[in-house]
């Protein structure tokens, strides 16, 4: 399958600072990228969906000023956690898809995740 | 919103079959999916089934779909220790001109000797 690279794999930051997580599609052009948050032993919670060149669509309850998403090119999306607090500590996973719709030949591929710890 | 439910934990002996169950709510989902997540890693697509199919077999994996009851299952034959992971079922939901995946809480499969 296609490769989605997420960086960094883990990061520790001080409370109040901002952290940027990158998600790159290495061998395909990602029209749509998704950002998820996963709490321990829980499912993936979709935070937002971004289409290249347009503003991200955030899920209900997700603060758009807190979690800034940029999808400036067809191979790169970034999630910036601004003014991070300990409650933002979580596992963040991105996924990328070539098309707007999940179909057999346009499945979403997932990055390896980023574990964020805010101290 | 749509909802996907799974049992949280399953323990099986190595060599036995594992059956992971899932129920979903969106009857318009075109595809239903099974993903595998190993510790500290992202998700890997295992298999999917088109909504007009009842069954799909792929090597050791068998997916059964009961569309009337909105029930999906994943059977892993001859389960190995390397199959220990969290398994997520997912349905697709269309919204705003694109679609997104809705995941269940995941079933943690533990394989013991």
Coordinates of N, CA and C in Angstrom, one line a residue:
Chain A
X1 N 0.8 -1.2 0.0 CA 0.0 0.0 0.0 C 0.9 1.3 0.0
X2 N 0.2 2.4 -0.1 CA 0.9 3.7 -0.2 C 1.4 4.0 1.2
X3 N 2.4 4.9 1.3 CA 3.0 5.3 2.5 C 2.7 6.7 3.0
X4 N 2.3 6.8 4.2 CA 2.0 8.1 4.8 C 3.0 8.2 6.0
X5 N 3.8 9.2 6.0 CA 4.8 9.4 7.0 C 4.4 10.5 7.9
X6 N 4.5 10.3 9.2 CA 4.1 11.3 10.2 C 5.3 11.6 11.1
X7 N 5.5 12.8 11.4 CA 6.7 13.2 12.1 C 6.4 14.4 13.0
X8 N 6.8 14.4 14.3 CA 7.7 13.3 14.9 C 6.8 12.1 15.4
X9 N 7.5 11.1 15.7 CA 6.8 9.9 16.3 C 6.4 10.2 17.7
X10 N 7.2 11.0 18.4 CA 6.8 11.4 19.8 C 7.4 12.7 20.1
X11 N 6.8 13.4 20.9 CA 7.3 14.8 21.3 C 6.8 15.1 22.7
X12 N 7.7 15.7 23.5 CA 7.4 16.2 24.8 C 7.6 17.7 24.8
X13 N 6.6 18.4 25.3 CA 6.8 19.8 25.3 C 6.3 20.4 26.6
X14 N 6.7 21.6 26.8 CA 6.2 22.3 28.0 C 4.9 22.9 27.9
X15 N 4.1 23.0 28.9 CA 2.8 23.6 28.9 C 2.9 25.0 28.4
X16 N 2.0 25.4 27.5 CA 2.0 26.8 27.0 C 2.7 26.9 25.6
X17 N 3.5 26.0 25.3 CA 4.2 26.0 24.0 C 3.4 25.4 22.9
X18 N 3.8 25.6 21.6 CA 3.0 25.0 20.5 C 3.9 23.9 19.9
X19 N 3.2 23.0 19.3 CA 3.8 21.8 18.7 C 3.2 21.6 17.3
X20 N 4.1 21.3 16.4 CA 3.6 21.1 15.0 C 3.9 19.6 14.6
X21 N 2.9 19.0 14.1 CA 3.0 17.6 13.6 C 2.8 17.6 12.1
X22 N 3.7 16.9 11.4 CA 3.6 16.8 10.0 C 3.1 15.5 9.5
X23 N 2.3 15.5 8.4 CA 1.8 14.3 7.8 C 2.1 14.4 6.3
X24 N 2.9 13.4 5.8 CA 3.2 13.5 4.4 C 2.8 12.2 3.7
X25 N 2.2 12.4 2.5 CA 2.0 11.2 1.6 C 3.2 11.1 0.7
X26 N 3.9 10.0 0.8 CA 5.2 9.9 0.1 C 5.1 9.5 -1.4
X27 N 4.1 8.7 -1.7 CA 4.1 8.2 -3.1 C 2.7 8.4 -3.8
X28 N 1.9 9.3 -3.3 CA 0.7 9.6 -3.9 C 0.2 11.0 -3.5
X29 N -0.7 11.6 -4.3 CA -1.1 12.9 -4.0 C -2.4 12.8 -3.1
X30 N -2.4 13.4 -2.0 CA -3.5 13.3 -1.0 C -4.4 14.5 -1.2
X31 N -5.5 14.2 -1.8 CA -6.6 15.2 -1.9 C -7.1 15.6 -0.6
X32 N -7.3 14.5 0.2 CA -8.0 14.7 1.5 C -7.1 14.1 2.6
X33 N -7.0 14.8 3.7 CA -6.2 14.3 4.9 C -7.1 14.4 6.1
X34 N -6.9 13.5 7.0 CA -7.7 13.5 8.2 C -6.8 13.5 9.4
X35 N -7.2 14.1 10.5 CA -6.5 14.1 11.7 C -7.4 13.5 12.8
X36 N -6.8 12.5 13.5 CA -7.5 11.8 14.6 C -6.7 12.0 15.9
X37 N -7.5 11.8 16.9 CA -6.9 11.8 18.3 C -7.3 10.5 18.9
X38 N -6.4 9.8 19.6 CA -6.8 8.6 20.2 C -6.3 8.6 21.6
X39 N -7.3 8.4 22.5 CA -7.0 8.3 24.0 C -6.7 6.8 24.3
X40 N -6.0 6.6 25.4 CA -5.6 5.2 25.7 C -6.8 4.3 25.7
X41 N -6.7 3.2 25.0 CA -7.7 2.1 25.0 C -9.1 2.6 24.5
X42 N -9.0 3.6 23.7 CA -10.2 4.2 23.1 C -10.1 4.2 21.6
X43 N -11.2 4.6 20.9 CA -11.2 4.6 19.5 C -10.5 5.9 19.0
X44 N -10.5 6.0 17.6 CA -10.0 7.2 17.0 C -11.1 8.2 17.0
X45 N -10.8 9.4 17.4 CA -11.8 10.4 17.3 C -11.4 11.4 16.2
X46 N -12.2 11.5 15.2 CA -11.9 12.4 14.1 C -11.9 13.8 14.6
X47 N -10.8 14.5 14.3 CA -10.8 15.9 14.7 C -11.2 16.9 13.6
X48 N -10.6 16.6 12.4 CA -10.9 17.5 11.3 C -10.5 16.8 10.0
X49 N -11.1 17.3 8.9 CA -10.8 16.8 7.6 C -10.3 18.0 6.8
X50 N -9.3 17.8 6.0 CA -8.8 18.9 5.2 C -8.6 18.5 3.8
X51 N -9.0 19.3 2.9 CA -8.8 19.1 1.5 C -7.8 20.2 1.0
X52 N -6.9 19.7 0.1 CA -5.8 20.6 -0.3 C -6.3 21.9 -0.8
X53 N -5.7 23.0 -0.3 CA -6.1 24.3 -0.8 C -7.3 24.9 -0.1
X54 N -8.0 24.2 0.7 CA -9.2 24.8 1.4 C -9.1 24.7 2.9
X55 N -9.9 25.4 3.6 CA -9.9 25.3 5.0 C -10.4 24.0 5.5
X56 N -9.8 23.6 6.7 CA -10.2 22.3 7.3 C -11.6 22.4 7.8
X57 N -12.3 21.2 7.8 CA -13.6 21.1 8.4 C -13.4 20.4 9.7
X58 N -13.8 21.1 10.8 CA -13.6 20.5 12.1 C -14.8 19.8 12.6
X59 N -14.6 18.8 13.4 CA -15.7 18.1 14.0 C -16.2 18.9 15.2
X60 N -17.5 18.6 15.5 CA -18.1 19.3 16.6 C -17.3 19.1 17.9
X61 N -17.1 20.2 18.6 CA -16.4 20.1 19.9 C -14.9 20.2 19.8
X62 N -14.3 20.3 18.5 CA -12.9 20.5 18.4 C -12.6 22.0 18.1
X63 N -11.7 22.5 19.0 CA -11.4 23.9 18.9 C -10.5 24.2 17.7
X64 N -11.0 25.0 16.7 CA -10.2 25.2 15.5 C -9.0 26.2 15.8
X65 N -9.2 27.0 16.8 CA -8.0 27.9 17.2 C -7.0 27.2 18.0
X66 N -7.3 26.1 18.5 CA -6.4 25.3 19.4 C -5.6 24.4 18.5
X67 N -6.3 23.8 17.6 CA -5.7 22.8 16.7 C -5.8 23.3 15.2
X68 N -4.6 23.9 14.9 CA -4.5 24.5 13.5 C -4.1 23.5 12.5
X69 N -4.9 23.4 11.4 CA -4.6 22.5 10.4 C -4.3 23.2 9.1
X70 N -3.2 22.9 8.5 CA -2.8 23.5 7.2 C -2.6 22.3 6.2
X71 N -3.2 22.4 5.0 CA -3.0 21.4 4.0 C -2.6 22.2 2.7
X72 N -1.4 22.7 2.8 CA -0.9 23.6 1.7 C -0.6 22.9 0.4
X73 N -0.3 21.7 0.5 CA 0.1 21.0 -0.8 C -0.5 19.6 -0.8
X74 N -0.5 18.9 -1.9 CA -1.1 17.6 -2.1 C -0.3 16.5 -1.4
X75 N 0.8 16.8 -0.8 CA 1.6 15.8 -0.1 C 1.8 16.1 1.4
X76 N 1.4 17.3 1.9 CA 1.7 17.7 3.2 C 0.5 18.3 3.9
X77 N 0.3 17.9 5.1 CA -0.7 18.5 6.0 C 0.0 18.6 7.4
X78 N -0.3 19.7 8.1 CA 0.3 19.9 9.4 C -0.8 20.2 10.4
X79 N -0.6 19.7 11.6 CA -1.5 19.9 12.7 C -0.6 20.7 13.8
X80 N -1.0 21.9 14.2 CA -0.3 22.6 15.2 C -1.2 22.7 16.4
X81 N -0.7 22.1 17.5 CA -1.4 22.2 18.8 C -0.9 23.5 19.5
X82 N -1.7 24.5 19.6 CA -1.2 25.8 20.1 C -1.4 25.9 21.6
X83 N -0.5 26.5 22.3 CA -0.6 26.7 23.7 C -1.0 25.4 24.4
X84 N -0.2 24.4 24.2 CA -0.5 23.0 24.7 C -0.6 23.0 26.2
X85 N -1.5 22.1 26.6 CA -1.7 21.9 28.1 C -1.7 20.4 28.3
X86 N -1.5 20.0 29.5 CA -1.4 18.5 29.8 C -2.6 17.7 29.3
X87 N -3.7 18.3 29.2 CA -4.9 17.6 28.8 C -4.9 17.4 27.2
X88 N -3.9 18.0 26.6 CA -3.8 17.8 25.1 C -2.9 16.6 24.9
X89 N -2.3 16.0 25.9 CA -1.5 14.8 25.7 C -2.3 13.7 25.2
X90 N -1.8 13.1 24.1 CA -2.6 12.1 23.4 C -1.8 11.5 22.3
X91 N -2.4 10.6 21.6 CA -1.8 10.0 20.4 C -2.6 10.6 19.2
X92 N -1.8 11.3 18.3 CA -2.5 11.9 17.2 C -2.1 11.1 15.9
X93 N -3.1 10.8 15.1 CA -2.8 10.0 13.9 C -3.4 10.8 12.7
X94 N -2.6 10.8 11.6 CA -3.2 11.4 10.4 C -3.5 10.2 9.4
X95 N -4.3 10.5 8.5 CA -4.5 9.6 7.4 C -4.7 10.4 6.1
X96 N -4.3 9.9 5.0 CA -4.4 10.6 3.7 C -5.0 9.7 2.7
X97 N -5.8 10.4 1.8 CA -6.5 9.7 0.8 C -6.4 10.4 -0.5
X98 N -6.4 9.6 -1.6 CA -6.2 10.3 -2.9 C -7.4 11.0 -3.4
X99 N -8.6 10.5 -3.0 CA -9.8 11.1 -3.5 C -10.7 11.7 -2.3
X100 N -11.8 12.3 -2.6 CA -12.7 12.8 -1.6 C -13.5 11.7 -1.0
X101 N -13.6 10.6 -1.7 CA -14.5 9.6 -1.3 C -13.8 8.3 -1.0
X102 N -14.1 7.6 0.0 CA -13.5 6.3 0.4 C -14.1 5.3 -0.6
X103 N -13.3 4.8 -1.5 CA -13.7 3.7 -2.3 C -12.7 2.6 -2.3
X104 N -12.9 1.6 -3.0 CA -12.0 0.5 -3.0 C -10.6 0.9 -3.5
X105 N -10.6 1.8 -4.5 CA -9.2 2.1 -5.0 C -8.8 3.5 -4.5
X106 N -9.5 4.0 -3.6 CA -9.0 5.3 -3.0 C -9.2 5.2 -1.5
X107 N -8.5 4.2 -0.9 CA -8.6 4.0 0.5 C -7.8 5.1 1.2
X108 N -8.0 5.2 2.5 CA -7.2 6.1 3.3 C -6.1 5.3 3.9
X109 N -4.9 5.9 3.9 CA -3.7 5.3 4.5 C -3.3 6.1 5.7
X110 N -2.8 5.4 6.7 CA -2.6 6.0 8.0 C -1.1 6.2 8.3
X111 N -0.8 7.3 8.9 CA 0.5 7.5 9.5 C 0.8 6.7 10.7
X112 N 2.0 6.7 11.2 CA 2.3 5.8 12.3 C 1.9 6.4 13.7
X113 N 1.5 7.7 13.6 CA 1.0 8.3 14.9 C 2.1 9.2 15.5
X114 N 1.7 10.1 16.3 CA 2.6 11.0 17.1 C 2.1 11.0 18.5
X115 N 2.9 10.6 19.5 CA 2.5 10.6 20.9 C 3.0 12.0 21.4
X116 N 2.1 12.8 21.8 CA 2.4 14.1 22.4 C 2.2 14.0 23.9
X117 N 3.2 14.4 24.6 CA 3.1 14.6 26.1 C 3.4 16.0 26.5
X118 N 2.5 16.6 27.1 CA 2.7 18.0 27.6 C 3.0 18.0 29.1
X119 N 4.1 18.6 29.5 CA 4.4 18.5 30.9 C 4.4 19.9 31.5
Chain B
X1 N -25.2 11.5 15.2 CA -24.2 10.9 14.3 C -24.3 9.4 14.3
X2 N -23.5 8.9 13.4 CA -23.5 7.4 13.2 C -22.7 6.8 14.4
X3 N -22.9 5.5 14.6 CA -22.3 4.8 15.7 C -21.8 3.5 15.3
X4 N -20.7 3.1 15.8 CA -20.1 1.7 15.6 C -19.8 1.1 16.9
X5 N -20.2 -0.1 17.2 CA -19.9 -0.7 18.4 C -19.2 -2.0 18.3
X6 N -18.3 -2.3 19.2 CA -17.6 -3.5 19.2 C -17.4 -4.0 20.6
X7 N -17.2 -5.3 20.8 CA -16.8 -5.7 22.1 C -15.3 -5.3 22.3
X8 N -14.9 -5.1 23.6 CA -13.6 -4.5 23.8 C -12.4 -5.5 23.9
X9 N -12.7 -6.7 24.2 CA -11.6 -7.6 24.5 C -12.0 -9.0 24.0
X10 N -10.9 -9.7 23.5 CA -11.1 -11.1 23.1 C -9.8 -11.8 23.3
X11 N -9.9 -13.0 24.0 CA -8.7 -13.8 24.2 C -8.9 -15.1 23.6
X12 N -7.9 -15.6 22.8 CA -8.0 -16.9 22.2 C -6.6 -17.6 22.3
X13 N -6.7 -18.9 22.1 CA -5.5 -19.7 22.1 C -4.9 -19.8 20.7
X14 N -3.6 -19.8 20.7 CA -2.9 -19.9 19.4 C -3.4 -21.1 18.6
X15 N -3.7 -20.9 17.3 CA -4.2 -22.0 16.5 C -5.7 -22.0 16.4
X16 N -6.4 -21.4 17.4 CA -7.9 -21.4 17.3 C -8.3 -20.3 16.3
X17 N -9.6 -20.2 16.1 CA -10.2 -19.1 15.3 C -10.6 -18.0 16.2
X18 N -10.5 -16.8 15.7 CA -11.0 -15.6 16.5 C -12.1 -15.0 15.7
X19 N -13.2 -14.6 16.4 CA -14.3 -13.9 15.7 C -14.5 -12.6 16.5
X20 N -14.4 -11.5 15.7 CA -14.6 -10.2 16.3 C -15.8 -9.6 15.7
X21 N -16.7 -9.1 16.5 CA -18.0 -8.7 16.0 C -18.2 -7.1 16.1
X22 N -19.0 -6.6 15.3 CA -19.2 -5.2 15.2 C -20.7 -4.9 14.7
X23 N -21.3 -3.9 15.3 CA -22.6 -3.4 14.8 C -22.4 -2.0 14.4
X24 N -23.2 -1.6 13.4 CA -23.1 -0.2 12.9 C -24.5 0.3 12.6
X25 N -24.6 1.6 12.4 CA -25.9 2.2 12.3 C -26.2 2.7 10.9
X26 N -25.2 3.1 10.1 CA -25.5 3.8 8.9 C -25.7 2.8 7.7
X27 N -27.0 2.6 7.4 CA -27.3 1.6 6.4 C -26.9 2.0 5.0
X28 N -26.5 3.3 4.8 CA -26.1 3.7 3.5 C -24.6 3.6 3.2
X29 N -23.8 3.0 4.2 CA -22.4 2.8 4.0 C -22.1 1.9 2.8
X30 N -21.3 2.4 1.9 CA -21.0 1.6 0.7 C -20.0 0.5 1.0
X31 N -19.0 0.8 1.8 CA -18.0 -0.1 2.2 C -17.9 -0.2 3.8
X32 N -17.6 -1.3 4.3 CA -17.3 -1.5 5.7 C -15.9 -2.1 5.8
X33 N -15.2 -1.7 6.8 CA -13.7 -1.9 6.9 C -13.3 -2.6 8.2
X34 N -12.2 -3.3 8.1 CA -11.5 -3.8 9.3 C -10.1 -3.3 9.3
X35 N -9.7 -2.6 10.3 CA -8.3 -2.1 10.5 C -7.7 -2.8 11.7
X36 N -6.3 -2.9 11.6 CA -5.5 -3.5 12.7 C -4.6 -2.4 13.1
X37 N -4.4 -2.3 14.5 CA -3.5 -1.4 15.1 C -2.6 -2.1 16.0
X38 N -1.3 -2.1 15.7 CA -0.3 -2.7 16.7 C 0.1 -1.6 17.6
X39 N 0.7 -2.0 18.8 CA 1.0 -1.0 19.8 C 1.8 0.1 19.3
X40 N 1.4 1.3 19.6 CA 2.2 2.5 19.3 C 2.3 2.8 17.8
X41 N 1.4 2.2 17.0 CA 1.5 2.4 15.5 C 0.1 2.9 15.0
X42 N 0.2 3.3 13.7 CA -1.0 3.7 13.0 C -1.9 2.5 12.7
X43 N -2.9 2.8 11.9 CA -3.8 1.7 11.5 C -3.5 1.1 10.1
X44 N -3.7 -0.1 10.0 CA -3.4 -0.8 8.7 C -4.7 -1.4 8.3
X45 N -5.1 -1.1 7.0 CA -6.3 -1.7 6.5 C -6.1 -3.2 6.3
X46 N -7.0 -4.0 6.9 CA -6.9 -5.4 6.7 C -7.7 -5.9 5.6
X47 N -8.9 -5.5 5.6 CA -9.9 -5.9 4.5 C -11.1 -5.0 4.6
X48 N -11.9 -5.1 3.5 CA -13.1 -4.4 3.5 C -14.1 -5.2 2.7
X49 N -15.4 -4.8 2.9 CA -16.4 -5.5 2.2 C -17.4 -4.5 1.6
X50 N -17.8 -4.8 0.4 CA -18.8 -3.9 -0.3 C -20.2 -4.3 0.3
X51 N -21.0 -3.3 0.4 CA -22.3 -3.5 1.1 C -23.2 -4.5 0.5
X52 N -23.0 -4.8 -0.8 CA -24.0 -5.7 -1.4 C -23.5 -7.2 -1.4
X53 N -22.4 -7.4 -0.6 CA -21.8 -8.7 -0.4 C -22.2 -9.2 1.0
X54 N -22.3 -10.6 1.1 CA -22.5 -11.2 2.4 C -21.3 -11.7 3.0
X55 N -20.3 -12.0 2.2 CA -19.1 -12.6 2.7 C -17.9 -12.3 1.8
X56 N -16.8 -12.2 2.4 CA -15.6 -12.0 1.7 C -14.5 -12.8 2.4
X57 N -13.7 -13.5 1.6 CA -12.6 -14.3 2.2 C -11.3 -13.8 1.6
X58 N -10.3 -13.7 2.5 CA -9.0 -13.2 2.0 C -8.0 -14.0 2.9
X59 N -7.5 -15.1 2.4 CA -6.5 -15.9 3.1 C -7.1 -16.3 4.5
X60 N -6.5 -15.9 5.6 CA -7.0 -16.4 6.9 C -8.2 -15.6 7.4
X61 N -8.5 -14.5 6.6 CA -9.6 -13.6 7.1 C -10.9 -13.9 6.3
X62 N -12.0 -13.9 7.1 CA -13.3 -14.0 6.5 C -14.2 -12.9 7.1
X63 N -14.8 -12.1 6.3 CA -15.7 -11.1 6.7 C -17.1 -11.5 6.4
X64 N -18.0 -11.4 7.4 CA -19.4 -11.7 7.2 C -20.2 -10.4 7.4
X65 N -21.1 -10.1 6.5 CA -21.9 -8.9 6.6 C -23.4 -9.3 6.6
X66 N -24.1 -9.0 7.7 CA -25.5 -9.1 7.8 C -26.1 -7.7 7.7
X67 N -26.5 -7.4 6.5 CA -27.0 -6.0 6.3 C -28.3 -5.7 7.0
X68 N -29.1 -6.7 7.1 CA -30.4 -6.5 7.8 C -30.2 -6.2 9.2
X69 N -29.3 -6.9 9.9 CA -29.1 -6.6 11.3 C -28.0 -5.6 11.5
X70 N -27.3 -5.1 10.4 CA -26.2 -4.2 10.5 C -25.1 -4.8 11.4
X71 N -24.8 -6.0 11.1 CA -23.8 -6.7 11.9 C -22.6 -7.1 11.0
X72 N -21.4 -6.9 11.4 CA -20.2 -7.2 10.7 C -19.3 -8.0 11.6
X73 N -18.7 -9.1 11.0 CA -17.8 -9.8 11.8 C -16.5 -10.1 11.0
X74 N -15.4 -10.3 11.8 CA -14.1 -10.7 11.2 C -13.7 -12.0 11.8
X75 N -13.5 -13.0 11.0 CA -13.0 -14.2 11.5 C -11.5 -14.4 11.1
X76 N -10.7 -14.7 12.1 CA -9.3 -15.0 11.8 C -9.0 -16.4 12.0
X77 N -8.7 -17.2 11.0 CA -8.5 -18.6 11.2 C -7.0 -18.8 11.6
X78 N -6.8 -19.9 12.4 CA -5.5 -20.3 12.8 C -4.7 -19.0 13.4
X79 N -5.3 -18.5 14.4 CA -4.8 -17.2 15.0 C -3.4 -17.4 15.5
X80 N -2.5 -16.5 15.2 CA -1.1 -16.6 15.7 C -0.8 -15.4 16.7
X81 N 0.3 -15.5 17.4 CA 0.6 -14.5 18.3 C 0.8 -13.2 17.6
X82 N 1.3 -13.2 16.4 CA 1.4 -11.9 15.6 C 0.1 -11.2 15.3
X83 N -1.0 -11.9 15.5 CA -2.3 -11.3 15.3 C -2.7 -10.5 16.5
X84 N -2.0 -10.6 17.6 CA -2.4 -9.8 18.8 C -2.3 -8.3 18.5
X85 N -3.4 -7.6 18.6 CA -3.4 -6.2 18.2 C -4.8 -5.7 18.6
X86 N -5.1 -4.5 18.2 CA -6.5 -3.9 18.4 C -7.1 -3.9 17.0
X87 N -8.3 -4.4 16.9 CA -9.0 -4.4 15.6 C -10.2 -3.5 15.6
X88 N -10.2 -2.6 14.6 CA -11.3 -1.6 14.5 C -12.1 -1.9 13.3
X89 N -13.4 -1.9 13.5 CA -14.3 -1.9 12.4 C -14.7 -0.4 12.1
X90 N -15.0 -0.1 10.9 CA -15.3 1.2 10.5 C -16.3 1.3 9.4
X91 N -17.2 2.2 9.5 CA -18.2 2.5 8.4 C -17.9 3.8 7.8
X92 N -18.3 4.0 6.6 CA -18.0 5.3 5.9 C -19.3 6.2 6.0
X93 N -19.1 7.4 6.3 CA -20.3 8.4 6.4 C -20.0 9.5 5.4
X94 N -21.0 9.8 4.6 CA -20.8 10.9 3.6 C -21.3 12.2 4.2
X95 N -20.5 13.2 4.1 CA -20.9 14.5 4.7 C -20.2 15.6 3.9
X96 N -20.9 16.6 3.5 CA -20.3 17.8 2.9 C -19.5 17.5 1.7
X97 N -19.8 16.6 0.9 CA -19.1 16.4 -0.4 C -17.9 15.5 -0.3
X98 N -17.7 14.8 0.8 CA -16.7 13.8 0.9 C -17.2 12.8 1.9
X99 N -16.4 11.8 2.1 CA -16.8 10.9 3.2 C -15.7 10.6 4.1
X100 N -16.1 10.2 5.3 CA -15.1 10.0 6.4 C -15.4 8.7 7.0
X101 N -14.4 8.1 7.7 CA -14.6 6.9 8.4 C -15.1 7.1 9.9
X102 N -16.0 6.3 10.3 CA -16.4 6.3 11.7 C -16.0 5.0 12.3
X103 N -15.1 5.0 13.3 CA -14.5 3.8 13.9 C -15.3 3.4 15.2
X104 N -15.3 2.1 15.4 CA -15.7 1.5 16.6 C -14.6 1.7 17.7
X105 N -14.8 1.3 18.9 CA -13.8 1.5 20.0 C -12.7 0.6 19.9
X106 N -12.8 -0.4 19.1 CA -11.7 -1.4 18.9 C -11.8 -2.6 19.8
X107 N -11.4 -3.7 19.3 CA -11.4 -5.0 20.1 C -10.0 -5.4 20.2
X108 N -9.5 -5.5 21.5 CA -8.2 -5.9 21.8 C -8.1 -7.4 21.7
X109 N -7.4 -8.0 20.8 CA -7.2 -9.4 20.7 C -5.9 -9.9 21.3
X110 N -6.0 -10.8 22.3 CA -4.9 -11.3 22.9 C -4.8 -12.8 22.6
X111 N -3.7 -13.2 22.0 CA -3.4 -14.6 21.6 C -2.5 -15.2 22.6
X112 N -2.9 -16.3 23.2 CA -1.9 -16.9 24.2 C -1.6 -18.4 23.8
X113 N -0.5 -18.8 24.2 CA 0.0 -20.2 23.8 C -1.0 -21.3 24.3

